[in-house]
mmCIF file of C-alpha atoms in Angstrom:
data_model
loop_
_atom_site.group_PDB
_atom_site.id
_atom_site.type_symbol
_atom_site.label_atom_id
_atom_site.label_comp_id
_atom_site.label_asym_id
_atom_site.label_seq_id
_atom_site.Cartn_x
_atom_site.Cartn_y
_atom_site.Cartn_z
ATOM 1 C CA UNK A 1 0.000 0.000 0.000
ATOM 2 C CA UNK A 2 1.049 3.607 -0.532
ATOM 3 C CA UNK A 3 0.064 6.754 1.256
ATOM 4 C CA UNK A 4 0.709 10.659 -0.004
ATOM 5 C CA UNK A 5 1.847 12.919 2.456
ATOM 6 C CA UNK A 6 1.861 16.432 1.725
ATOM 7 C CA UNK A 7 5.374 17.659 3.511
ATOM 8 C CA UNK A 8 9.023 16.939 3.055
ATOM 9 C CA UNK A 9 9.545 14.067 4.773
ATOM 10 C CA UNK A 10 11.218 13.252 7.367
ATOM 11 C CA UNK A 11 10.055 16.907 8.164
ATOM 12 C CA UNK A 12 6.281 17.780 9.596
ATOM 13 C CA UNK A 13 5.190 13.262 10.039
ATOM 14 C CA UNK A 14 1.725 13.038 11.522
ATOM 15 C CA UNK A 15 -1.719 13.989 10.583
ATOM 16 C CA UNK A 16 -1.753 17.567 9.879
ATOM 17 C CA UNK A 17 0.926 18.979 8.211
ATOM 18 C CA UNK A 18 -0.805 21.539 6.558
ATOM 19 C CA UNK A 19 -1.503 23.303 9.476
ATOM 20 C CA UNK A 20 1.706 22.564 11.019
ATOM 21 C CA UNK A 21 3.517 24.353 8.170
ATOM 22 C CA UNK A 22 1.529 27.394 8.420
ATOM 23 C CA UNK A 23 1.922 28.065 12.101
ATOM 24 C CA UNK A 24 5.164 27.626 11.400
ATOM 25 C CA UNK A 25 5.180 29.988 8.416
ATOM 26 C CA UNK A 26 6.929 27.723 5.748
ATOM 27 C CA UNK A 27 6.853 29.014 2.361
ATOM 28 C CA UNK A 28 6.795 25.860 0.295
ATOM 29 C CA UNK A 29 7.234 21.888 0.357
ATOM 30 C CA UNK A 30 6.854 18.928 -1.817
ATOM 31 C CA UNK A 31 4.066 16.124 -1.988
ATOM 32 C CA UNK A 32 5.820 12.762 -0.918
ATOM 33 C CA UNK A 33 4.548 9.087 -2.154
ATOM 34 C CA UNK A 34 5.481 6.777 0.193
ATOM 35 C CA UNK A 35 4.827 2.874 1.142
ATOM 36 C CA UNK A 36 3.104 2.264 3.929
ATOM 37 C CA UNK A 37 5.314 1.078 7.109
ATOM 38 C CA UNK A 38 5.078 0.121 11.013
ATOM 39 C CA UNK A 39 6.729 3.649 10.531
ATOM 40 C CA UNK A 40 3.980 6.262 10.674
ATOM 41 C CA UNK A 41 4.683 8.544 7.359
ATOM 42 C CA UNK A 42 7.940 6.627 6.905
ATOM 43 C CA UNK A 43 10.920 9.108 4.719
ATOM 44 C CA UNK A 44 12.755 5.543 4.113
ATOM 45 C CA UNK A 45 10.004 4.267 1.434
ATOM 46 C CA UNK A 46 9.253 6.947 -0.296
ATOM 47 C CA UNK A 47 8.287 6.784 -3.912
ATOM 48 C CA UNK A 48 7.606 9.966 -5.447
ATOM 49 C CA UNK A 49 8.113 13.820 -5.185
ATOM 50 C CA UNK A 50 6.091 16.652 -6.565
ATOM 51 C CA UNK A 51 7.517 19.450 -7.706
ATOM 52 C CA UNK A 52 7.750 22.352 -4.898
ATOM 53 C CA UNK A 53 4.182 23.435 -3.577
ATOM 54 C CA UNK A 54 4.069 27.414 -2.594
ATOM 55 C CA UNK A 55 2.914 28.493 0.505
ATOM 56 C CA UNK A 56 2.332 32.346 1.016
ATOM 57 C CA UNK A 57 3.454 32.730 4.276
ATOM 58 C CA UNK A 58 1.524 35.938 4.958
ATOM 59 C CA UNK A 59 -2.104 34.989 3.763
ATOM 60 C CA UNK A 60 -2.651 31.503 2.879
ATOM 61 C CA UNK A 61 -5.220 29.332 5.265
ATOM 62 C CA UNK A 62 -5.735 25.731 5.459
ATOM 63 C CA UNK A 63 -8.296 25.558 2.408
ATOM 64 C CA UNK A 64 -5.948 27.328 -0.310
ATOM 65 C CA UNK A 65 -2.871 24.842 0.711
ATOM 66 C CA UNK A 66 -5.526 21.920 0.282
ATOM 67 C CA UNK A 67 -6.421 22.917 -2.929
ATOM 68 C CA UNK A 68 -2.883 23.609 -3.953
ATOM 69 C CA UNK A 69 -1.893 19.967 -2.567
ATOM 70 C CA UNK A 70 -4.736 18.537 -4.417
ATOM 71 C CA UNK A 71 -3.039 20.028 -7.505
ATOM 72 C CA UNK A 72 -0.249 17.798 -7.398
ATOM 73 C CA UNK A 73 -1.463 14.596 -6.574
ATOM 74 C CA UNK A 74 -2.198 13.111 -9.923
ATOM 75 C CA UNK A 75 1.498 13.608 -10.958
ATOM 76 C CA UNK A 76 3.230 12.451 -7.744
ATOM 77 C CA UNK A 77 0.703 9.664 -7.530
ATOM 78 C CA UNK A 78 1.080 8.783 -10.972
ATOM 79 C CA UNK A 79 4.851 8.505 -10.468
ATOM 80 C CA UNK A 80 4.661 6.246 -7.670
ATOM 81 C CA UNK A 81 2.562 3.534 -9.144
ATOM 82 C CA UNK A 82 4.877 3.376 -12.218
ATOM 83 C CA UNK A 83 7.734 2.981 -9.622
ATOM 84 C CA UNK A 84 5.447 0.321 -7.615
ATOM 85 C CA UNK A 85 4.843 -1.706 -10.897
ATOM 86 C CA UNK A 86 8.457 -1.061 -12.657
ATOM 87 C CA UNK A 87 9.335 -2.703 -9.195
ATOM 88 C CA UNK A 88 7.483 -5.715 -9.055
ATOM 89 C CA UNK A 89 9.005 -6.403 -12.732
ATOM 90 C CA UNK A 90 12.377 -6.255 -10.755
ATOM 91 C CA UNK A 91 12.999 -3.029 -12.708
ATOM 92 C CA UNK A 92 13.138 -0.104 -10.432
ATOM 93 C CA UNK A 93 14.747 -0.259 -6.611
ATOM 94 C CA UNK A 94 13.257 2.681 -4.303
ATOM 95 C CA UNK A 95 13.850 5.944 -5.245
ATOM 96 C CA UNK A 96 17.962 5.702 -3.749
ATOM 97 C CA UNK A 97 18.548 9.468 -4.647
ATOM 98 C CA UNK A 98 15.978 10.936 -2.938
ATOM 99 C CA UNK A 99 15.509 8.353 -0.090
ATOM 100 C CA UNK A 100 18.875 7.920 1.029
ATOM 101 C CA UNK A 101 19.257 11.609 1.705
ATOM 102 C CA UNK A 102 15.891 11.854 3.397
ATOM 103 C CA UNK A 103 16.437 8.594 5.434
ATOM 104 C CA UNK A 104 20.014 9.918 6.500
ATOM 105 C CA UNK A 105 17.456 13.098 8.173
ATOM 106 C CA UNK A 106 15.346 10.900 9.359
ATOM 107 C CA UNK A 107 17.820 8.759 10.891
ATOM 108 C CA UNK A 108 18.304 11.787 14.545
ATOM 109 C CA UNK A 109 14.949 11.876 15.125
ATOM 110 C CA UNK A 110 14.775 8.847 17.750
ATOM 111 C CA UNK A 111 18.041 11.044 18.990
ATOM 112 C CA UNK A 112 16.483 14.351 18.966
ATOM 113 C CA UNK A 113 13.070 14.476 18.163
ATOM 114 C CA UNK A 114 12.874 18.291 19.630
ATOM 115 C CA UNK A 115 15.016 18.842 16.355
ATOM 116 C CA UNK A 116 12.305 18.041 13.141
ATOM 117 C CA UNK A 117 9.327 19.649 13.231
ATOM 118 C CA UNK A 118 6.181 17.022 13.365
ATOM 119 C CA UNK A 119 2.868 17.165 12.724
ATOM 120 C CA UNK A 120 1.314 14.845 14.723
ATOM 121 C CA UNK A 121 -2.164 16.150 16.290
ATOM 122 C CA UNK A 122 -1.590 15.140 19.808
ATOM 123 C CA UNK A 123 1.789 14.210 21.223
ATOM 124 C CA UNK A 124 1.762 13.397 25.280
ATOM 125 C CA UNK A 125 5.029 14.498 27.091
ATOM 126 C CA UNK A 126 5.595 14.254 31.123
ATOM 127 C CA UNK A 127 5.381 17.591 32.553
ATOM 128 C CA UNK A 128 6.283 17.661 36.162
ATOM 129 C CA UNK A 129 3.961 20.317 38.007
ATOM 130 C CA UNK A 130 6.560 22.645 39.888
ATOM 131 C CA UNK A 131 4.178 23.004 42.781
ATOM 132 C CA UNK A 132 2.919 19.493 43.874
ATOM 133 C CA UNK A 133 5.760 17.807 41.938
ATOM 134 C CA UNK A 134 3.532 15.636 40.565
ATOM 135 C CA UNK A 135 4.506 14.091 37.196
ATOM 136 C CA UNK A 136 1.847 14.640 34.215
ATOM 137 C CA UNK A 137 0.557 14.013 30.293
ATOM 138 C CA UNK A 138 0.689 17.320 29.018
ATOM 139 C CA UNK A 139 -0.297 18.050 24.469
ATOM 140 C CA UNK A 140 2.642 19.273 22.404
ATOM 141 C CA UNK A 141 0.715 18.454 19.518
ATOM 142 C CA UNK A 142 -0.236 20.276 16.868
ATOM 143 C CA UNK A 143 -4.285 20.555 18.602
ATOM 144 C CA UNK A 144 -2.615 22.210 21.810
ATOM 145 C CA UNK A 145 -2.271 25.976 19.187
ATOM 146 C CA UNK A 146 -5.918 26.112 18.976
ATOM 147 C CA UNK A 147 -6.839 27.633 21.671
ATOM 148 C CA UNK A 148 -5.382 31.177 21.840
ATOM 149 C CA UNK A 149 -2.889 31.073 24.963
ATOM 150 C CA UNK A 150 -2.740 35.370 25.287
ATOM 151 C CA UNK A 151 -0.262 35.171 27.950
ATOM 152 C CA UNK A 152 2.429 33.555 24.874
ATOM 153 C CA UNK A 153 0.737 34.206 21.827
ATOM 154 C CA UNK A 154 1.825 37.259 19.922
ATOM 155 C CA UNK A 155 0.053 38.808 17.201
ATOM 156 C CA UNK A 156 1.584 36.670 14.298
ATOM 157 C CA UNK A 157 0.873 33.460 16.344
ATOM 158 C CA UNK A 158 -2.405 34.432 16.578
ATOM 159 C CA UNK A 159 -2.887 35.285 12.930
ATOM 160 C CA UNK A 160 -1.542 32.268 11.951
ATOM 161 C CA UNK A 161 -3.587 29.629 13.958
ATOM 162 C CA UNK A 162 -6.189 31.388 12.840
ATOM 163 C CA UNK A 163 -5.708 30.538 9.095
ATOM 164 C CA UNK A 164 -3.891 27.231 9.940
ATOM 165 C CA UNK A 165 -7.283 26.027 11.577
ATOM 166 C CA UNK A 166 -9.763 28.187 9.287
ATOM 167 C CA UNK A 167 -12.491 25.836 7.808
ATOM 168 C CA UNK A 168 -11.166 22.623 9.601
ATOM 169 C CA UNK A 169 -10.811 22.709 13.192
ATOM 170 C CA UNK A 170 -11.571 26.527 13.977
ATOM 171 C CA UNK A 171 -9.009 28.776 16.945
ATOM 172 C CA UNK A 172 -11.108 29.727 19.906
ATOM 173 C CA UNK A 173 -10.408 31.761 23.411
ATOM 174 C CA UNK A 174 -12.707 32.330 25.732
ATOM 175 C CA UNK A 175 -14.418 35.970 26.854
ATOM 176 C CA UNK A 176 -15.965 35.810 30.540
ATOM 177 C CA UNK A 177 -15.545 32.250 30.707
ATOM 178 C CA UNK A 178 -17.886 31.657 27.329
ATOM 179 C CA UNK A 179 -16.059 30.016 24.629
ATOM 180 C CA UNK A 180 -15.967 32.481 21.560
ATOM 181 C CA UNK A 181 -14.795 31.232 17.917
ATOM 182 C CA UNK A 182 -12.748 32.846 15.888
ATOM 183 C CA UNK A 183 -13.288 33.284 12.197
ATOM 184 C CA UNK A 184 -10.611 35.604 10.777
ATOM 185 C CA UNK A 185 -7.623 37.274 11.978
ATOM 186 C CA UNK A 186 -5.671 39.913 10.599
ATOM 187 C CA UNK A 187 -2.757 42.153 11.368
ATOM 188 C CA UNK A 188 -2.688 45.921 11.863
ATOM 189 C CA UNK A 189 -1.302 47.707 8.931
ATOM 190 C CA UNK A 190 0.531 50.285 10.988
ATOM 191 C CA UNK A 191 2.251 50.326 14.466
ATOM 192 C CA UNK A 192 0.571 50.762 17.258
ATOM 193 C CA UNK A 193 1.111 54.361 18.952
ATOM 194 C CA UNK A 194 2.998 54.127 21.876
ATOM 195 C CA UNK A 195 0.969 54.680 24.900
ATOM 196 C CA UNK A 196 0.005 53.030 28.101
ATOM 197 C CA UNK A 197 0.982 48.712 27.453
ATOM 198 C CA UNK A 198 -2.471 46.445 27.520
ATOM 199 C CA UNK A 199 -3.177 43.680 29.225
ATOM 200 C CA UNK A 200 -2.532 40.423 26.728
ATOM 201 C CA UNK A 201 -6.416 39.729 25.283
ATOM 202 C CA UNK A 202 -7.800 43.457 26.592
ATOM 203 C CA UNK A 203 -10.670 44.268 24.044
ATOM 204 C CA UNK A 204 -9.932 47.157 22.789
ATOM 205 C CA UNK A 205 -12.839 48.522 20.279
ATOM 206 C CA UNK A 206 -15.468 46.056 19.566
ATOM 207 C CA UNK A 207 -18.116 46.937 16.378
ATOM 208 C CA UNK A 208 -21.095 44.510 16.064
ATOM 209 C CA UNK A 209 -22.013 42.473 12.464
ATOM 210 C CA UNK A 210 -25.051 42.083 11.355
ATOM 211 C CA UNK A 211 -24.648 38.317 10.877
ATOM 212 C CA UNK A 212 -24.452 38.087 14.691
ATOM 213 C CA UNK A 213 -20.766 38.396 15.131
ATOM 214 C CA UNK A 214 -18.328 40.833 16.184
ATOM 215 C CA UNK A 215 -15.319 42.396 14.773
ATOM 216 C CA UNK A 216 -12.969 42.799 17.817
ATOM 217 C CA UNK A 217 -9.406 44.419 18.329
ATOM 218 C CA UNK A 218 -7.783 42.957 20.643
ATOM 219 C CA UNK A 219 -3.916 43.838 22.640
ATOM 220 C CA UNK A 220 -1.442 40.880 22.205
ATOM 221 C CA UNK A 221 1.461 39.598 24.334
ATOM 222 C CA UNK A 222 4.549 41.389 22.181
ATOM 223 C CA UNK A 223 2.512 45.231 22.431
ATOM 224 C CA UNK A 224 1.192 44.868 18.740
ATOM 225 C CA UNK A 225 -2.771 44.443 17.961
ATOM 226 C CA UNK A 226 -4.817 42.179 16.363
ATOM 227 C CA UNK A 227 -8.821 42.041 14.726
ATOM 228 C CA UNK A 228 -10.614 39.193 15.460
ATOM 229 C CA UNK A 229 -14.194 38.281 13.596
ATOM 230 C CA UNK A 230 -15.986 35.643 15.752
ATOM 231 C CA UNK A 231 -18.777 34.407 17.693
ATOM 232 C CA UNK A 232 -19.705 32.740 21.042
ATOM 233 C CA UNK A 233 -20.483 29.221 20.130
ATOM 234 C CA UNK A 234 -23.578 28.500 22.696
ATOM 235 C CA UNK A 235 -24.355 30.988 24.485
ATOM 236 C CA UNK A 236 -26.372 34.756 23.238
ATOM 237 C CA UNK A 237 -23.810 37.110 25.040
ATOM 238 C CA UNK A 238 -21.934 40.357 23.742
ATOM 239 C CA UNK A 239 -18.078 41.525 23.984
ATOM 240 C CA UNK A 240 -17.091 44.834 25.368
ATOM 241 C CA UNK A 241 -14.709 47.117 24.813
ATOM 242 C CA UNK A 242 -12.329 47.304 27.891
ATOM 243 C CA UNK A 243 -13.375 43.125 28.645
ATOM 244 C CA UNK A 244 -10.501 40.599 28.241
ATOM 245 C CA UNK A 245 -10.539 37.410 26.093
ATOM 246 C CA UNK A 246 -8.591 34.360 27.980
ATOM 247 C CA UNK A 247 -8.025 30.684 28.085
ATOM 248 C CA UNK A 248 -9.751 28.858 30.303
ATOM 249 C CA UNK A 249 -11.773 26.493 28.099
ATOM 250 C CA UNK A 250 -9.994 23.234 27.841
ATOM 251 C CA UNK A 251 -9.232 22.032 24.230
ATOM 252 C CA UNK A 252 -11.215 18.819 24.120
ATOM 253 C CA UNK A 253 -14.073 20.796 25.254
ATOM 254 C CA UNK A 254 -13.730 23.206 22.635
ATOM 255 C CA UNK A 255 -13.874 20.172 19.905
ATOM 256 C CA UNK A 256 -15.611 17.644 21.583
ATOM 257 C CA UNK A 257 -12.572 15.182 21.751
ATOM 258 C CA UNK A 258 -10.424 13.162 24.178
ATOM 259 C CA UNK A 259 -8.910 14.618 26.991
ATOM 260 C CA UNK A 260 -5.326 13.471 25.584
ATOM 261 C CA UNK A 261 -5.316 16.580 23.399
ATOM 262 C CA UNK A 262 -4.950 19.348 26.493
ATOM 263 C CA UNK A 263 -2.024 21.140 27.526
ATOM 264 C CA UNK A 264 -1.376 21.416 30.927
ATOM 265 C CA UNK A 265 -0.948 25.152 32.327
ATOM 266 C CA UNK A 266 2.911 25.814 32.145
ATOM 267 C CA UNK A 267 3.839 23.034 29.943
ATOM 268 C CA UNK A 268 5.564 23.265 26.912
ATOM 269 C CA UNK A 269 3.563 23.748 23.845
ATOM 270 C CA UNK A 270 3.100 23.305 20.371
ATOM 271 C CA UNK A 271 5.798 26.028 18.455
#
């Protein structure tokens, strides 16, 4: 069996690479073929390349990376079964340019897996709680940059979870302990005027849609701004200017999933 994967393996293995690689702000990659291993996304079988697939670091969400991805799978795909059959005719070994390199990379990351950025959705490490010194499963997945963190997030982390998870998984935060969705994010064109600092997720001017959501800009961790379209997802309540956004809401709540994909307060997360 074969499997696509769109990233350059050994680089951004697991489940969603696309949104890894724009949180990240990577400004291309390549489609991989690959057989299908005990090796999740395994760099050592790998069949086929595409030709490099452009990311726009600056504006492109989840959906316009799909579509570009889904561009390049007839070619890449095509390649690999040739290979596949050439191989079975005791034609064609693996691709040994392209794999050996890419296996030599893939070779540290049992060493140093800190080192290659993954893409794996939820990824338990032990976090030892400073205070009770109790030793616990904390995210660094992927799933643990959904939720806006204000405290760490600066503006361009928030911008781009917010098209990293736009029209797949969604970024949230909470406002007065009600869970609040967001739907865009963008970036101030100019710099803020120096003034007074803001408390990380103080709503600064808040101006009401008439679809029901509200258009929001909000003070960020580094001193910059950003504006936020959303909506509370249950509950008929209203932002205010001079309220604060935060991060209570655990993730699983926020998607309705296991408790495996939460990050424990102070643990390492997701970068």
């Amino acid at each position: 069996a074969i499997n696509y994967h769109p990233a350059d393996l050994p680089l951004y293995r697991g489940g969603l690479p696309l949104q890894a690689m724009i949180l990240g702000g990577e400004a291309s990659f390549r489609v991989c073929c690959h057989q299908l291993t005990e090796i999740i996304d395994d760099p050592n079988g790998i069949l086929s390349v595409s030709q490099p697939v452009p990311i726009c670091p600056l504006t492109d969400d989840y959906k316009a990376v799909f579509a570009r991805t889904l561009a390049a799978l007839p070619d890449v795909v095509g390649s690999a079964l040739q290979r596949v059959e050439a191989r079975g005719e005791g034609k064609a070994a693996p691709l040994a340019a392209k794999a050996a390199p890419l296996a030599a990379e893939a070779a540290p990351l049992a060493e140093r897996p800190s080192s290659v950025p993954h893409s794996f959705a939820i990824k338990l490490v032990d976090y030892t709680d400073p205070a009770t010194g109790q030793v616990l499963k904390s995210n660094v997945g992927v799933l643990s940059r959904v939720c806006v963190e204000w405290s760490e997030d600066t503006a361009l982390d928030v911008e781009r979870a917010a098209r990293a998870f736009a029209g797949n998984l969604g970024t949230y935060t909470d406002y007065e302990g009600l869970p609040w969705k967001i739907e865009q994010c963008s970036l101030p064109q100019e710099l803020p005027v120096a003034g007074r600092p803001q408390a990380p997720g103080t709503v600064l001017e808040v101006e009401r849609l008439d679809d029901g959501a509200s258009l929001v800009r909000v003070a960020t961790v580094d001193g910059q701004t950003v504006t936020l379209t959303g909506r509370f997802t249950a509950a008929a309540a209203e932002v205010e200017a001079g309220g604060c956004f935060e991060s209570r809401t655990p993730i699983s709540s926020f998607l309705g999933i296991s408790r495996r994909a939460d990050r424990v307060v102070g643990a390492p997360r997701y970068a």
